[in-house]
PDB file of C-alpha atoms in Angstrom:
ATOM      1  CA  UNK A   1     161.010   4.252 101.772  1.00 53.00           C
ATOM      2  CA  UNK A   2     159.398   1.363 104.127  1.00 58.00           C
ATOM      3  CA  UNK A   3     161.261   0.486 107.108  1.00 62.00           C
ATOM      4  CA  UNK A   4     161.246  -3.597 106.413  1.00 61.00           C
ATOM      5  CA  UNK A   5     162.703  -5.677 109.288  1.00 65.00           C
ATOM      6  CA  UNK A   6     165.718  -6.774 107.005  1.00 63.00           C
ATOM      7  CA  UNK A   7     167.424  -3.470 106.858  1.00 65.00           C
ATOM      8  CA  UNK A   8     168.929  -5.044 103.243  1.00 65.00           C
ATOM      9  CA  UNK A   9     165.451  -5.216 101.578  1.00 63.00           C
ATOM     10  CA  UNK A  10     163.715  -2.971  99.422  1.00 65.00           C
ATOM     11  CA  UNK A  11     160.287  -3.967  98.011  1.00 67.00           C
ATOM     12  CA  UNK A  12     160.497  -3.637  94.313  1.00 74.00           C
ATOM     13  CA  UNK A  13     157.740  -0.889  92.308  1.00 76.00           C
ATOM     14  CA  UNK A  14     156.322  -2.992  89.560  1.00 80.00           C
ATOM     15  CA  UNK A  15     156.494  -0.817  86.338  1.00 76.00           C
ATOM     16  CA  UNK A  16     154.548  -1.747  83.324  1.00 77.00           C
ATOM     17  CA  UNK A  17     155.750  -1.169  79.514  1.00 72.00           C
ATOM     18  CA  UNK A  18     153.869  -0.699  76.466  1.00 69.00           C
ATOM     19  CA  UNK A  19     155.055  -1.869  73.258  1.00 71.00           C
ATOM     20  CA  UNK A  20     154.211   0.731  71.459  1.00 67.00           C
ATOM     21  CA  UNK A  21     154.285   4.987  72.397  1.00 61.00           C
ATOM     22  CA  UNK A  22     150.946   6.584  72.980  1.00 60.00           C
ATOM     23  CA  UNK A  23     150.623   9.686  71.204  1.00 58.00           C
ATOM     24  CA  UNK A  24     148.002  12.299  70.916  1.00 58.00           C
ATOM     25  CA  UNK A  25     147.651  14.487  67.367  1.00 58.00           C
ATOM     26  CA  UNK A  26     144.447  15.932  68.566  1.00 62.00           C
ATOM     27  CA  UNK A  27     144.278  19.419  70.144  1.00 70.00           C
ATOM     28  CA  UNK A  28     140.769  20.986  70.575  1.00 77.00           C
ATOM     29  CA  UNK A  29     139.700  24.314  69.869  1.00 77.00           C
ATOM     30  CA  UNK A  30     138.343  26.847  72.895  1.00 79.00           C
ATOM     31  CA  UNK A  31     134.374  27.353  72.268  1.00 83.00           C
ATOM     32  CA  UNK A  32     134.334  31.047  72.730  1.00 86.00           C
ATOM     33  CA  UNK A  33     137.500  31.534  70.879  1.00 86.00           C
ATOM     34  CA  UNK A  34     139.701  32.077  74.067  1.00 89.00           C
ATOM     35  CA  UNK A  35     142.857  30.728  75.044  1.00 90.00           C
ATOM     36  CA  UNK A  36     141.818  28.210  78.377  1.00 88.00           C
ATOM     37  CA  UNK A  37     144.571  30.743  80.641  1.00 90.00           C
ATOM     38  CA  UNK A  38     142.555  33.695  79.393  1.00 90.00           C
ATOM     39  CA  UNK A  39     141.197  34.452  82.800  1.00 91.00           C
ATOM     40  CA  UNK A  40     143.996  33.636  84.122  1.00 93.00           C
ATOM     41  CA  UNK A  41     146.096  35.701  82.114  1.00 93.00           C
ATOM     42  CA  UNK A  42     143.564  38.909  82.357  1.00 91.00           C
ATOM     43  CA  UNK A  43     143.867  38.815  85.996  1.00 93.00           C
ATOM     44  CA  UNK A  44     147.371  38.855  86.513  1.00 93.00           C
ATOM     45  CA  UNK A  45     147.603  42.050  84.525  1.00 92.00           C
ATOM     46  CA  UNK A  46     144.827  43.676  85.592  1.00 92.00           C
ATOM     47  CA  UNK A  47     144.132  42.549  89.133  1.00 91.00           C
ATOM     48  CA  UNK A  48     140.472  42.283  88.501  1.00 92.00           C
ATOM     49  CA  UNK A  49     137.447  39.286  87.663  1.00 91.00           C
ATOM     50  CA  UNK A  50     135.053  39.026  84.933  1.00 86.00           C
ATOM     51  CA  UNK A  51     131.686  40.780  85.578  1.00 87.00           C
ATOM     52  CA  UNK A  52     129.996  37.078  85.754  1.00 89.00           C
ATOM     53  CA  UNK A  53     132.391  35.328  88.135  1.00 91.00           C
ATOM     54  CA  UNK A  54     131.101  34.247  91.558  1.00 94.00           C
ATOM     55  CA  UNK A  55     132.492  33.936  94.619  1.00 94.00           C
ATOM     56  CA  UNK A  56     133.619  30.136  94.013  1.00 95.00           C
ATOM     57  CA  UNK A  57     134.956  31.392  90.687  1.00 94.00           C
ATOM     58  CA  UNK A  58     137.049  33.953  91.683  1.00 94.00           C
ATOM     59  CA  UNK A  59     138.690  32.281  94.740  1.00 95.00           C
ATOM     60  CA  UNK A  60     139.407  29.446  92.544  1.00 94.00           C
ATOM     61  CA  UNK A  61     141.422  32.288  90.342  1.00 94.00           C
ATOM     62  CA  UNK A  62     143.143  33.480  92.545  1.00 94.00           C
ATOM     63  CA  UNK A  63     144.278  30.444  93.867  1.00 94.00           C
ATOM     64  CA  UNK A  64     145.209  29.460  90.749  1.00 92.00           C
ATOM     65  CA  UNK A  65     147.115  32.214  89.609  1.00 94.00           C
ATOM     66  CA  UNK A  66     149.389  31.746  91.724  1.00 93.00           C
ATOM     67  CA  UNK A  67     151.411  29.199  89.996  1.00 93.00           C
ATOM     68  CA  UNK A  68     151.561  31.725  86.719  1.00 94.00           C
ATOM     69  CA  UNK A  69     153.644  35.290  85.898  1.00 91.00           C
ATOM     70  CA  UNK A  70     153.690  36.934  82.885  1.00 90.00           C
ATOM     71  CA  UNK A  71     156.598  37.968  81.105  1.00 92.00           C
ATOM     72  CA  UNK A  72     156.606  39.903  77.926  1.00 90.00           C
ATOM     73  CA  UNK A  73     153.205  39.069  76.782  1.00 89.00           C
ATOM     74  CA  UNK A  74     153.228  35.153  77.417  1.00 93.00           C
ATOM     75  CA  UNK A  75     151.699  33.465  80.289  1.00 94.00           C
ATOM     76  CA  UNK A  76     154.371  30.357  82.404  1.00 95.00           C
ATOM     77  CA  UNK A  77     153.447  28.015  84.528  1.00 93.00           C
ATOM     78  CA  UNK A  78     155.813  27.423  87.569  1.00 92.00           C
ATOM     79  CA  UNK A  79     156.233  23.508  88.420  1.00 89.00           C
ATOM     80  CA  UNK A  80     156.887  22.457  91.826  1.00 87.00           C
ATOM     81  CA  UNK A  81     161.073  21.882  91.095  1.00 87.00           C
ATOM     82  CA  UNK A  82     161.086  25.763  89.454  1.00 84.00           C
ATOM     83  CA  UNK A  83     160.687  24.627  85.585  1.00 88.00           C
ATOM     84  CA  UNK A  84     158.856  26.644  84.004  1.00 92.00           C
ATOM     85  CA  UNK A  85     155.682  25.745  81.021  1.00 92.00           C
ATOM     86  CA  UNK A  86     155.035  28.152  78.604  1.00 93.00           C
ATOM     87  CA  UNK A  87     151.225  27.984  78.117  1.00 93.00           C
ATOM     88  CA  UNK A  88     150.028  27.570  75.020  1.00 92.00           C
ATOM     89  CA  UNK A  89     146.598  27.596  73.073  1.00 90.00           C
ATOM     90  CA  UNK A  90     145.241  25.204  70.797  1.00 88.00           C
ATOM     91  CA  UNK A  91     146.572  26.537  67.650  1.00 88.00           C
ATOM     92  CA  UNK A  92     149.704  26.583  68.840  1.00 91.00           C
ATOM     93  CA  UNK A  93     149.695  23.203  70.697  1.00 88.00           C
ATOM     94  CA  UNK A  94     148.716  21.560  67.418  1.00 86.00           C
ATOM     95  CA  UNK A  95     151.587  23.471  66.013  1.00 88.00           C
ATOM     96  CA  UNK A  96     153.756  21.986  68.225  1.00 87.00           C
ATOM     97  CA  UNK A  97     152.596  18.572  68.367  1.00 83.00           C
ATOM     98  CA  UNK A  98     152.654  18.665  64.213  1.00 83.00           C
ATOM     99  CA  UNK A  99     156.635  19.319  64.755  1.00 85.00           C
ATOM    100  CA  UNK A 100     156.884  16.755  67.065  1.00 80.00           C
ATOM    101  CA  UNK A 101     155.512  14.093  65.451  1.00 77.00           C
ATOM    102  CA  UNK A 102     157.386  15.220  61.929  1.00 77.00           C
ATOM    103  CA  UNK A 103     160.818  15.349  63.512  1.00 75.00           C
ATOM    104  CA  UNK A 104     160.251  11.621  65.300  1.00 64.00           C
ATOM    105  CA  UNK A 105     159.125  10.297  62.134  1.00 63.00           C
ATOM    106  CA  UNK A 106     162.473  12.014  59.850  1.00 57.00           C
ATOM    107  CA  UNK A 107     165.117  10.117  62.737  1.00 52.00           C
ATOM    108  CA  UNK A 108     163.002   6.898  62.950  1.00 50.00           C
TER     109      UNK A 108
END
């Protein structure tokens, strides 16, 4: 909050609406055939980089593996309030999204 010199006002947050939902049917597929947590997933279990990772790479993994555990072969995300995401690869994502979209279109 803003401390305003009339302790009674609040300055409004202008939100915007769209008429119509956004929604995205298009998942693409990894290049070399990997999940994109591969890395990420490889070095949580076995402590260790990829023979072609350099310096920048690997501090970047292990920052960012920091925010992921794996539990009985899948790979979560931890979000800041303690949710977890299950991470997912393309295939699966489209899978996903394909239920999605069927089960808004059966209750519209």
């Amino acid at each position: 909050m803003i401390h305003h010199l009339d302790k009674n006002f609040i300055d409004p947050i202008p939100v915007k609406f769209h008429d119509q939902p956004a929604y995205c049917a298009h998942v693409e597929e990894e290049a070399d055939g990997k999940p994109w947590f591969h890395d990420i997933k490889e070095y949580l279990a076995k402590r260790e980089y990829t023979e072609l990772a350099n310096p920048t790479q690997k501090r970047t993994l292990r920052r960012l593996s920091n925010n992921f555990f794996h539990s009985g072969g899948i790979l979560y995300r931890r979000t800041p309030d303690l949710g977890l995401l299950k991470c997912v690869d393309a295939k699966e994502a489209s899978r996903i999204l394909e239920e999605f979209m069927l089960g808004l279109t059966v209750h519209i």
